[in-house]
Short mmCIF file of C-alpha atoms and ligand atoms in Angstrom, two decimals:
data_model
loop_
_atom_site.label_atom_id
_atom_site.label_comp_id
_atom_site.label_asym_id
_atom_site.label_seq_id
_atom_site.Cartn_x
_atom_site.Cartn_y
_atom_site.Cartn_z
CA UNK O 1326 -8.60 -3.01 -28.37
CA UNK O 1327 -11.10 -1.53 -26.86
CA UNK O 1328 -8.54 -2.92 -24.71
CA UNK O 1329 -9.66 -4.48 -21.43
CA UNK O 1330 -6.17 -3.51 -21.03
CA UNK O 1331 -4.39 -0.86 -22.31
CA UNK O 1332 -2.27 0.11 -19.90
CA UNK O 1333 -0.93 -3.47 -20.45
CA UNK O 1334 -0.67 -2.67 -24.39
CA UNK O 1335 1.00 0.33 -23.75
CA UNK O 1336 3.58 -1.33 -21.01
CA UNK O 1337 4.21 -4.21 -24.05
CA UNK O 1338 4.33 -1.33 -26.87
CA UNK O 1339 7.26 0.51 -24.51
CA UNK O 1340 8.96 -2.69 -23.73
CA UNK O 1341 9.07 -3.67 -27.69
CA UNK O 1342 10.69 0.15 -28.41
CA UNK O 1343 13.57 -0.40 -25.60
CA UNK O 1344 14.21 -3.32 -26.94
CA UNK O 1345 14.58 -2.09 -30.12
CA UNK O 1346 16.72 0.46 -29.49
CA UNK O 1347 18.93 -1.74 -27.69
CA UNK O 1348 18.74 -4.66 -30.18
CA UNK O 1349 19.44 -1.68 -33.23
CA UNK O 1350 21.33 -0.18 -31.53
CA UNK O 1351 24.05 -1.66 -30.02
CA UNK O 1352 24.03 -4.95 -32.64
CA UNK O 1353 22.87 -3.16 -36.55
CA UNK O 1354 23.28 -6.64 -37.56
CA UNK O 1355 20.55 -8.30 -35.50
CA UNK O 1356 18.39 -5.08 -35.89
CA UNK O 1357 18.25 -5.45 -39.61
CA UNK O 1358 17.78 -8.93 -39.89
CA UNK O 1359 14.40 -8.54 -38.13
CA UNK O 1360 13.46 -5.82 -40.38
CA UNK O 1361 11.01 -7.83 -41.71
CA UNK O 1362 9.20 -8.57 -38.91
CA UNK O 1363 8.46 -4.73 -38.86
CA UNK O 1364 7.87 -4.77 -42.56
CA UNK O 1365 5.11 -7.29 -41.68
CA UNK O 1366 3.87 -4.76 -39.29
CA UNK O 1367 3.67 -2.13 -41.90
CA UNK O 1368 1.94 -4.08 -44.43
CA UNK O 1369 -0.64 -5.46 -42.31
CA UNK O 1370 -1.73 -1.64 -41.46
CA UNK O 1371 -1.23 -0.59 -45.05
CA UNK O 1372 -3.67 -3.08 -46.19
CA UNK O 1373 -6.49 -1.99 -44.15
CA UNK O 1374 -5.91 1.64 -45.51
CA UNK O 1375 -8.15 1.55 -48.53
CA UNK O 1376 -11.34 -0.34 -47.52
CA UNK O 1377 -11.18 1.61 -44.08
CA UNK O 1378 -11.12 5.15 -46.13
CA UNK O 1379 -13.83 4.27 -48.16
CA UNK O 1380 -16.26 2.65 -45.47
CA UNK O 1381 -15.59 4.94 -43.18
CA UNK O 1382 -16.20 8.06 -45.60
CA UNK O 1383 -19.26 6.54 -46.81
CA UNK O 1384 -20.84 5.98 -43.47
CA UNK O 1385 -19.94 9.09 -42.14
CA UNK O 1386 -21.15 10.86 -44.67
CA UNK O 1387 -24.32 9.18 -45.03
CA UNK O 1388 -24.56 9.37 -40.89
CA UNK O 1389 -24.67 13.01 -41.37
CA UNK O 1390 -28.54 12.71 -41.96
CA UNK O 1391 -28.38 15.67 -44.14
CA UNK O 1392 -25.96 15.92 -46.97
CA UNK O 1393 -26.28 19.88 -47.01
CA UNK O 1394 -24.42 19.29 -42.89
CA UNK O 1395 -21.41 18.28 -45.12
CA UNK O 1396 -21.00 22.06 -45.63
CA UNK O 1397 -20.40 23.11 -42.34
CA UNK O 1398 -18.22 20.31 -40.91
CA UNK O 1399 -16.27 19.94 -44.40
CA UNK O 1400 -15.47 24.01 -43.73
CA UNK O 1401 -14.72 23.85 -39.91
CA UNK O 1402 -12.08 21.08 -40.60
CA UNK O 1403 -10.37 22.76 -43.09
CA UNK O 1404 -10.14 25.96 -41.23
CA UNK O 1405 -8.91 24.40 -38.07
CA UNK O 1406 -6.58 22.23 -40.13
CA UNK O 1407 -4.90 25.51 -41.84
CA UNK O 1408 -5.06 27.20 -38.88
CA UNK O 1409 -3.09 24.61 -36.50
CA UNK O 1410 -0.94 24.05 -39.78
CA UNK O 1411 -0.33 27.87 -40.00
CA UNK O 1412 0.43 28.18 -36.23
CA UNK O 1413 2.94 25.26 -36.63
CA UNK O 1414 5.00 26.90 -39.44
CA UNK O 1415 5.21 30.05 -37.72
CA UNK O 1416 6.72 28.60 -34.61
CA UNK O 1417 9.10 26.51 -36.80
CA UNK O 1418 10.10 30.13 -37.87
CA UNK O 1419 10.30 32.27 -35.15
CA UNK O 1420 12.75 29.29 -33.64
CA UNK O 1421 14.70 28.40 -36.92
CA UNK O 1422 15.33 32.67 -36.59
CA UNK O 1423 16.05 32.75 -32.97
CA UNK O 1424 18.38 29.78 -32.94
CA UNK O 1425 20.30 30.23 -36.50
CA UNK O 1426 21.20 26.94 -36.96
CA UNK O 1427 22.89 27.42 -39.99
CA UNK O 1428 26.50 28.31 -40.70
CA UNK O 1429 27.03 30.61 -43.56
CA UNK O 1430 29.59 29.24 -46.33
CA UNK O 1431 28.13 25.16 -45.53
CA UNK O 1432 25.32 24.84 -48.39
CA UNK O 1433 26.54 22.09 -50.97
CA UNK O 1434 27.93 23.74 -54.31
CA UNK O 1435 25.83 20.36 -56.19
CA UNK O 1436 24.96 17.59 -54.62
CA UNK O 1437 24.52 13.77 -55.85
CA UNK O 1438 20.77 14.23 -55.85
CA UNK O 1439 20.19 11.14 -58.12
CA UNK O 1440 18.22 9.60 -55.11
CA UNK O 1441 15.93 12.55 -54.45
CA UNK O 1442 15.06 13.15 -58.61
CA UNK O 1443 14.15 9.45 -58.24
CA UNK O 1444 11.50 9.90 -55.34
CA UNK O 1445 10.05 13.47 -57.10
CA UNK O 1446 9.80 11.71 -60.21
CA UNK O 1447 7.62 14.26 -61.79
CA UNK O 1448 6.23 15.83 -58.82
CA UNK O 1449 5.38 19.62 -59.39
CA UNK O 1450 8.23 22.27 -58.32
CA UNK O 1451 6.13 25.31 -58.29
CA UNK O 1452 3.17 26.14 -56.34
CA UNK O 1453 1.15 26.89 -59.52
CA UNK O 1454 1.81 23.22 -60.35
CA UNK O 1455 1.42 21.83 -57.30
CA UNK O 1456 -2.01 23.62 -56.86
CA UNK O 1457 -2.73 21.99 -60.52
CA UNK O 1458 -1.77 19.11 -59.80
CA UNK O 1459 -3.45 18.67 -56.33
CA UNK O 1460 -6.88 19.90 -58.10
CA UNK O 1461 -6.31 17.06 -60.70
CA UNK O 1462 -5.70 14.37 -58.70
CA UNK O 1463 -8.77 14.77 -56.91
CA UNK O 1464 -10.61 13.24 -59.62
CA UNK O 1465 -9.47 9.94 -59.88
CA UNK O 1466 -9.45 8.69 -63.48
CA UNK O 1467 -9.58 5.39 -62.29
CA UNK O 1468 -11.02 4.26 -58.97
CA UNK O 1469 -9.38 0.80 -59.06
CA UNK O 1470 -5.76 2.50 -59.83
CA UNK O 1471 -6.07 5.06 -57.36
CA UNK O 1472 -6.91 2.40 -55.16
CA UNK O 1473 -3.81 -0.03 -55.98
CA UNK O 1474 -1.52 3.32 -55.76
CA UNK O 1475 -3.15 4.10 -52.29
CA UNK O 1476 -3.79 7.83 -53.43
CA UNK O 1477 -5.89 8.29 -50.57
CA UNK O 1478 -7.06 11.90 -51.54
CA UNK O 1479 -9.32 11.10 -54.63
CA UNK O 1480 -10.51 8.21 -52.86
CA UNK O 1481 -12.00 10.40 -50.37
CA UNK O 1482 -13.54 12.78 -52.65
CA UNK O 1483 -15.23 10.08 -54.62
CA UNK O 1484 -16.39 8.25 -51.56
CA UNK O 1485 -18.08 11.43 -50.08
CA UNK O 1486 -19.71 12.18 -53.37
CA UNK O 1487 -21.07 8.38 -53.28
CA UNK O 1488 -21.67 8.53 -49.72
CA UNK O 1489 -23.92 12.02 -50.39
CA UNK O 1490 -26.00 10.24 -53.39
CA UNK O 1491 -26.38 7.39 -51.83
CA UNK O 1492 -28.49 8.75 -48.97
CA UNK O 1493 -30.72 10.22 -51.59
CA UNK O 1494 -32.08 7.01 -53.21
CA UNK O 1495 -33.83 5.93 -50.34
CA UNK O 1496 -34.06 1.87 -49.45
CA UNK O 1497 -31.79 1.19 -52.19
CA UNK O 1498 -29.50 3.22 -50.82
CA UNK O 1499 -29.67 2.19 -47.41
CA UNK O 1500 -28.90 -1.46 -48.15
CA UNK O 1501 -25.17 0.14 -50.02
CA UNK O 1502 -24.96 2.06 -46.43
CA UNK O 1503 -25.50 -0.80 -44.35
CA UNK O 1504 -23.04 -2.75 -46.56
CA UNK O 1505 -20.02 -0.59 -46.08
CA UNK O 1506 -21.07 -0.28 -41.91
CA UNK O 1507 -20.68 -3.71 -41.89
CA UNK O 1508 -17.51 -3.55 -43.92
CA UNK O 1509 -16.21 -0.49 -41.92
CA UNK O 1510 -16.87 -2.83 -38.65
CA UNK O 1511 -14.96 -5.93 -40.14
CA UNK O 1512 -11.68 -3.36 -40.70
CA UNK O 1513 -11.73 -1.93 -37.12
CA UNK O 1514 -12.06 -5.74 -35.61
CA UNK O 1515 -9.68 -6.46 -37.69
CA UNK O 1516 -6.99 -3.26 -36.11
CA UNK O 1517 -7.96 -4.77 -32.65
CA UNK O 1518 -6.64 -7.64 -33.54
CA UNK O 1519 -3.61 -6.39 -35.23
CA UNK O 1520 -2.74 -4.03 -32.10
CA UNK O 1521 -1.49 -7.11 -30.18
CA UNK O 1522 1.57 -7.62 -32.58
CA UNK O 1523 1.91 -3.93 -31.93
CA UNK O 1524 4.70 -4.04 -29.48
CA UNK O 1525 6.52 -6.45 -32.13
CA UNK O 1526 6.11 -4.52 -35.14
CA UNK O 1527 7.20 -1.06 -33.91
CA UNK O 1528 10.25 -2.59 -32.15
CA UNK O 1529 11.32 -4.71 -35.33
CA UNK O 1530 11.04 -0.78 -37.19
CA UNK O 1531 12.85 0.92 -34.80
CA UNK O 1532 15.88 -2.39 -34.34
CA UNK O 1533 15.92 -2.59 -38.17
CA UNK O 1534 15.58 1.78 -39.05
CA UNK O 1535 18.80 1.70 -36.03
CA UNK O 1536 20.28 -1.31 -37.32
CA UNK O 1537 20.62 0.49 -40.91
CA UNK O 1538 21.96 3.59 -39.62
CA UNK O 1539 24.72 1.53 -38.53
CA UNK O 1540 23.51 1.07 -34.97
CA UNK O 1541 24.14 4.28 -32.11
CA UNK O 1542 27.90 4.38 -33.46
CA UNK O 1543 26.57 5.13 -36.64
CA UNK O 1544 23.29 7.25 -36.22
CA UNK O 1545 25.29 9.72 -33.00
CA UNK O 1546 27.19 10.98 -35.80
CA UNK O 1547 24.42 12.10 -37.94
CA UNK O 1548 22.55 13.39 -35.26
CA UNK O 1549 25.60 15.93 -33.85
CA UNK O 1550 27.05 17.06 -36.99
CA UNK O 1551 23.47 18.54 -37.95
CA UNK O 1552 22.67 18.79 -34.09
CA UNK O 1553 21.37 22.12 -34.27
CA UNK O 1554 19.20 21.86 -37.00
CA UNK O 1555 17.69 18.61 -35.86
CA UNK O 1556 17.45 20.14 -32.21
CA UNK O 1557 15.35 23.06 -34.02
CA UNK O 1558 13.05 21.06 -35.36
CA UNK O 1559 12.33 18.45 -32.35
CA UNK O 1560 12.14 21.81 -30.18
CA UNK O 1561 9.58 23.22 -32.50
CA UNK O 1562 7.48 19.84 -32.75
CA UNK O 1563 7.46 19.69 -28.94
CA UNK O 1564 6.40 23.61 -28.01
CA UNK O 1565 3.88 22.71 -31.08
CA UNK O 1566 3.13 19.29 -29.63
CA UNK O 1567 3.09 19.51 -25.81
CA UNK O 1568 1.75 23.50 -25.37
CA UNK O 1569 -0.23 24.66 -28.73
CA UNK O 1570 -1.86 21.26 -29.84
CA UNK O 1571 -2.87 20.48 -25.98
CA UNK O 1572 -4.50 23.93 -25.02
CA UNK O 1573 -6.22 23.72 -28.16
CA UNK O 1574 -7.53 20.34 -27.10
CA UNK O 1575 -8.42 21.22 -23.65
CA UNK O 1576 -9.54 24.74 -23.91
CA UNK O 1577 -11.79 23.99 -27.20
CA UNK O 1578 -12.20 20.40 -27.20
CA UNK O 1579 -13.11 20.28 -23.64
CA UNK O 1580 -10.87 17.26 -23.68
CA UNK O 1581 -8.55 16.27 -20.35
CA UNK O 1582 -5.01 16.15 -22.17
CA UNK O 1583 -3.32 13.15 -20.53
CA UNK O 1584 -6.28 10.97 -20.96
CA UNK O 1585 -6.93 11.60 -24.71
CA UNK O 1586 -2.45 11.39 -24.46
CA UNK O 1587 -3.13 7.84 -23.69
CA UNK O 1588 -5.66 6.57 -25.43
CA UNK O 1589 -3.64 7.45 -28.42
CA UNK O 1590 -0.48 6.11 -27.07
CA UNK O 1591 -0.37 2.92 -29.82
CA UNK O 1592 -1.26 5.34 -32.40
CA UNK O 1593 1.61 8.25 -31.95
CA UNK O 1594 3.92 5.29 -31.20
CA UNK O 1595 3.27 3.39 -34.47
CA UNK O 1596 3.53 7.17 -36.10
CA UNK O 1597 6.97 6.96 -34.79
CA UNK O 1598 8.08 4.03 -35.88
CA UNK O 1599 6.59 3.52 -39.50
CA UNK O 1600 7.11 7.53 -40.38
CA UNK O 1601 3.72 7.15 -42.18
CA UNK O 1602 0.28 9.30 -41.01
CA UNK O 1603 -1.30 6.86 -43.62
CA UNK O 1604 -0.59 3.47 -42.25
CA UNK O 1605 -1.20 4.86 -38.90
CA UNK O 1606 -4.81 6.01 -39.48
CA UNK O 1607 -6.61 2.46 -39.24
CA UNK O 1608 -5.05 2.55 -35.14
CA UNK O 1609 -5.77 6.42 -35.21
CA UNK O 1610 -8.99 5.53 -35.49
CA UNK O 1611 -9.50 2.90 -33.56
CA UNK O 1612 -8.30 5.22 -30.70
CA UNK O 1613 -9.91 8.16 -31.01
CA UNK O 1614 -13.70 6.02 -32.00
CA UNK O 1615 -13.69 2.95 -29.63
CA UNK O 1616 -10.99 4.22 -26.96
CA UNK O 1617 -11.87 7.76 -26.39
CA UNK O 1618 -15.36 7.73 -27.52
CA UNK O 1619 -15.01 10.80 -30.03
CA UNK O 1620 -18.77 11.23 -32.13
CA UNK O 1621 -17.51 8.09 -35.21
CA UNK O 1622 -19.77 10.68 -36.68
CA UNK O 1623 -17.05 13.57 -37.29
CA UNK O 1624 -14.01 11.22 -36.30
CA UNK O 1625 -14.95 9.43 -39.47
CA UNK O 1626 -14.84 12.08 -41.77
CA UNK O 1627 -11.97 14.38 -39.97
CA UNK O 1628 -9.31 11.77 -39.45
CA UNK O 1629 -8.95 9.86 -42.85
CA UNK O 1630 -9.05 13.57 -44.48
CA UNK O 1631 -6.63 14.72 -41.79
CA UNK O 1632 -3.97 11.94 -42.07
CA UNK O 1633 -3.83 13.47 -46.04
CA UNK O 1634 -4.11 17.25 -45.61
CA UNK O 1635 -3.14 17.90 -41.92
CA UNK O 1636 0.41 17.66 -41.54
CA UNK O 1637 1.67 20.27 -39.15
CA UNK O 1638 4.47 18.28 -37.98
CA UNK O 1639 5.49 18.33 -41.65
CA UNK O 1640 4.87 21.75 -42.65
CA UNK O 1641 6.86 23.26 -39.63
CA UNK O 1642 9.98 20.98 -40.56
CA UNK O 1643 9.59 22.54 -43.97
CA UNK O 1644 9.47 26.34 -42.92
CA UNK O 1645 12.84 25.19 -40.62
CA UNK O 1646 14.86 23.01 -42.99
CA UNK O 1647 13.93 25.99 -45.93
CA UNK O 1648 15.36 28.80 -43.78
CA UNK O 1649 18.28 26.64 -42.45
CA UNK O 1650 19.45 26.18 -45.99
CA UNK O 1651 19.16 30.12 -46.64
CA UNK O 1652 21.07 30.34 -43.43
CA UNK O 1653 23.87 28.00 -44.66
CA UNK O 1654 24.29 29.74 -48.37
CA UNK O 1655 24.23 32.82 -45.93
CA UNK O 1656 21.13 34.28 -47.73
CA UNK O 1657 19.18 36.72 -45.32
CA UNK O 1658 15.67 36.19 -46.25
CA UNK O 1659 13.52 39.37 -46.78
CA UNK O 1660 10.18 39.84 -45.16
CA UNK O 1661 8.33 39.01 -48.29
CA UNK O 1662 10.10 36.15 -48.96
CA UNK O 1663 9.50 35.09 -45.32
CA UNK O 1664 6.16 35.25 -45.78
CA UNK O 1665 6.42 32.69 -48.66
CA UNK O 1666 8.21 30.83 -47.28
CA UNK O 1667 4.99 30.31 -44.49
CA UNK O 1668 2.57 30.11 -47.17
CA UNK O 1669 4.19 27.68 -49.34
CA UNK O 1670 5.12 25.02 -45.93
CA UNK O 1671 1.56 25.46 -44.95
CA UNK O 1672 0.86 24.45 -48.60
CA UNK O 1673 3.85 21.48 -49.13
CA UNK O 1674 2.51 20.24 -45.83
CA UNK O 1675 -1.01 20.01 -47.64
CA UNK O 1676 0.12 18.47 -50.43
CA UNK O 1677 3.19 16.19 -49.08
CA UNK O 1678 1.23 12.07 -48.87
CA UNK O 1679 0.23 10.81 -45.70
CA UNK O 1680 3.79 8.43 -46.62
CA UNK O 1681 7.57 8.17 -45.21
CA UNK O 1682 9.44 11.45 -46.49
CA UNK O 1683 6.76 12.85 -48.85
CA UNK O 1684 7.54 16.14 -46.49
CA UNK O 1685 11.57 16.20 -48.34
CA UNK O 1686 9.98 16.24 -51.84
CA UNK O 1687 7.67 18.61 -51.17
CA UNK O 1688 10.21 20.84 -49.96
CA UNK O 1689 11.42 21.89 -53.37
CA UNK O 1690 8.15 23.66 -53.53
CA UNK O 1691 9.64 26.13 -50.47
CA UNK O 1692 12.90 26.28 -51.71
CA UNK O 1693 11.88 27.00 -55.64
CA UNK O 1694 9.36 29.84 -54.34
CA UNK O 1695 11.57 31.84 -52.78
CA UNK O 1696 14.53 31.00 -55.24
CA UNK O 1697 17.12 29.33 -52.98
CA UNK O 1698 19.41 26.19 -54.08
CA UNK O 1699 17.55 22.48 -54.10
CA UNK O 1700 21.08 21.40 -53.70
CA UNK O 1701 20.56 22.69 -50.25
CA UNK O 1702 18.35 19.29 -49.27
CA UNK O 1703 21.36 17.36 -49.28
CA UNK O 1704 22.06 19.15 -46.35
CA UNK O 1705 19.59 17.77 -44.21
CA UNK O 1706 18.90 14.26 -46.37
CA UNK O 1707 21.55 12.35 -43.66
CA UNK O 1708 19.23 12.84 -40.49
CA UNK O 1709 15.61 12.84 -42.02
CA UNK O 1710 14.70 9.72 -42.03
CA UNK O 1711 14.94 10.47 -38.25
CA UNK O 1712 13.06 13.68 -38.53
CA UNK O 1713 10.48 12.29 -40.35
CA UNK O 1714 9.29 10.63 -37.83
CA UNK O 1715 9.15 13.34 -35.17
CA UNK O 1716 7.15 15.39 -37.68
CA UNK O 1717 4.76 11.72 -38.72
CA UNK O 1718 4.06 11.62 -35.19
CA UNK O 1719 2.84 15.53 -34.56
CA UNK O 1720 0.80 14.95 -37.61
CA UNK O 1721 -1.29 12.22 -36.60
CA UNK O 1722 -1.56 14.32 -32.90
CA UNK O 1723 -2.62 17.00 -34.72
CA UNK O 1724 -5.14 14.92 -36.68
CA UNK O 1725 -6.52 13.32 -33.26
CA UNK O 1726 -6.82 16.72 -31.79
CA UNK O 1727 -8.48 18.55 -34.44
CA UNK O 1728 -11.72 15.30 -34.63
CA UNK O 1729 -11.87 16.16 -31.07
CA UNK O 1730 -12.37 19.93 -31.23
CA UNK O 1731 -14.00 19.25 -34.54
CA UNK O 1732 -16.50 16.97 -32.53
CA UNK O 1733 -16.91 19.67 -30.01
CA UNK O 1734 -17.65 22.47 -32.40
CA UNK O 1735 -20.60 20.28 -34.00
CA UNK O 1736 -22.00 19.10 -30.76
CA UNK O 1737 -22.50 22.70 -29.54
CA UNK O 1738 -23.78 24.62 -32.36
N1 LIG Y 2467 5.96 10.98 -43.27
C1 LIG Y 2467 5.05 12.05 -43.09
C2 LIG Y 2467 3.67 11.50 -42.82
O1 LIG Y 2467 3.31 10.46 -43.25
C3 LIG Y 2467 5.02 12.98 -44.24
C4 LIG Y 2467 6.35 13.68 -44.31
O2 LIG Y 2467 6.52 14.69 -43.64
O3 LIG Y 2467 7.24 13.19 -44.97
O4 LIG Y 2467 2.89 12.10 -42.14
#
């Protein structure tokens, strides 16, 4: 907001998640019953997701002065997106090898998957479709559906494109621009003044998420009987989180770590508790614009995109929970198919929505390209709703960092 206070904020945020966890926790009852006052949370951020993508790609397109400048910056943030994403998965590797997680003789002979083939629907299997179908959704067939559907993606491309001709039709033009500014304004006054129900929202989502698991007596359970796996994964996130992500930010981006930290405080907690990089971005921007004071120039462009392709949080869970299941049919992966295995997480964590558990249905991707058993999800299906948001809230870190360095990079050259 730009806060006056947000140390304050962030005292009321941390307050709202201890009481959540006690409220979930120790009564599930009361946790669920004020679900809904999460849910409220959640919609109120969802519904600034659509006009804020737009505006915000518009303007910062047509604040680029030059259309052909789209070139550069679109190729930088790509790069350093694959490149954070590809440093992700290989840690998520080298620790899901080191710690073997995975006890030969556990994988599921078939599993009641009836819940999973619901949420894929008919979401590619193979990289070849996923490619296809990642190409072809980038054209929106219709603007209004893709908006209703929140396919954020296509929404982008179409808004850059408009955002590019617009600046080319001179006063006419300008008028559109100033329209969406003022539209893009409206949104972010509209997150400051959602960010003071903040502390009430995440801690209804985390009482309510606790309160379903059946409260600690329920969720302790889940968490120990796949405590290794689960305790790969959070290690991974962290080393990724707290030693790769900040020298990036401090040795490139020129940023100090524990102020940009907490400035983005709101943001990484709402990651947390909604499991969504999409319904976080309106507060990841807020944060990163009006609290840090990143360029709205880049941090326009690189975080809506980032919140859609960036997801290293979800692409290292996906290179762990892949070779965990190999470990568990007690398949010894070969180099080649290790290799895949990197390539196709980097790629599922590209194409998995800014959403809660896009990351498990994009999985199959991993597991089909290097031929192991999709039964083996039902492994890890009991604890990832808890996973998911570790990994949600590396992702939108990772976003925050990269329109920092991003910013950087087109300041100095
Ligand atoms: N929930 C994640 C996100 O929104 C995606 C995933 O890994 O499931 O960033």
């Amino acid at each position: 907001m730009s806060t006056k206070n947000p140390n304050k904020l962030l005292f009321a945020i941390l307050l709202g998640i201890t009481i959540g966890i006690i409220v979930g926790g120790f009564t599930p009852d009361i946790g669920r019953s004020v679900q809904f006052l999460g849910d409220l949370f959640l919609r109120a951020l969802f519904v600034m997701v659509v006009p804020l993508v737009i505006s915000s790609m518009i303007v910062g397109v047509s604040s680029l002065g030059d259309v052909r400048q789209l070139g550069p910056l679109g190729s930088r943030t790509v790069l350093f997106f694959m490149a954070t994403t590809g440093i992700a998965v290989i840690i998520g590797l080298l620790l899901v090898l080191l710690i073997h997680p995975g006890t030969p003789g556990t994988g599921p002979e078939s599993q009641d998957l009836t819940n999973l083939a619901e949420r894929m629907d008919h979401k590619p299997d193979t990289v070849a479709g996923l490619l296809q179908t990642l190409l072809t959704t980038l054209v929106p067939k219709n603007l209004f559906a893709a908006m209703v559907n929140v396919e954020v993606l296509p929404l982008i491309i179409f808004s850059l494109i408009f955002g590019g001709v617009l600046t080319t039709l001179g006063e006419k033009g300008a008028i559109v621009i100033r329209f969406f500014d003022g539209v893009n304004d409206a949104i972010m006054a509209m997150v400051h003044l959602l960010m003071w129900t903040a502390p009430m929202g995440i801690g209804a989502l985390i009482a309510g998420r606790l309160g379903e698991a059946g409260g600690f007596s329920g969720f302790w359970p889940q968490l120990v009987s796949l405590g290794a796996y689960a305790a790969t994964v959070i290690i991974a996130l962290l080393i990724h989180a707290l030693v790769i992500l900040p020298l990036i930010l401090q040795f490139i981006g020129k940023q100090s770590v524990p102020a940009y930290a907490r400035n983005l405080s709101t943001a990484l907690t709402t990651a947390f508790s909604t499991s969504s990089s999409s319904a976080t971005l309106p507060l990841t921007m807020e944060a990163v614009i009006d609290e840090h004071g990143i360029s709205s120039r880049t941090a326009r462009f690189v975080l809506p995109l980032g919140a859609t392709i960036n997801m290293n949080g979800t692409a290292l869970y996906e290179a762990v929970a892949a070779v965990f299941i190999a470990q568990s049919y007690g398949i010894e992966l070969s180099l080649a198919q290790t290799v895949i295995v990197v390539l196709t997480a980097t790629l599922a964590g590209v194409g998995a929505a800014g959403i809660p558990e896009a990351g498990l249905v994009t999985m199959v991707i991993v597991l089909k390209a290097v031929g192991l058993p999709i039964e083996g999800i039902g492994l890890i299906l009991v604890i990832d709703w808890f996973l998911d948001r570790c990994r949600t809230t590396v992702n939108v870190w990772g976003d925050a960092v990269g329109a920092a360095v991003i910013d950087k990079l087109e300041n100095t050259t």
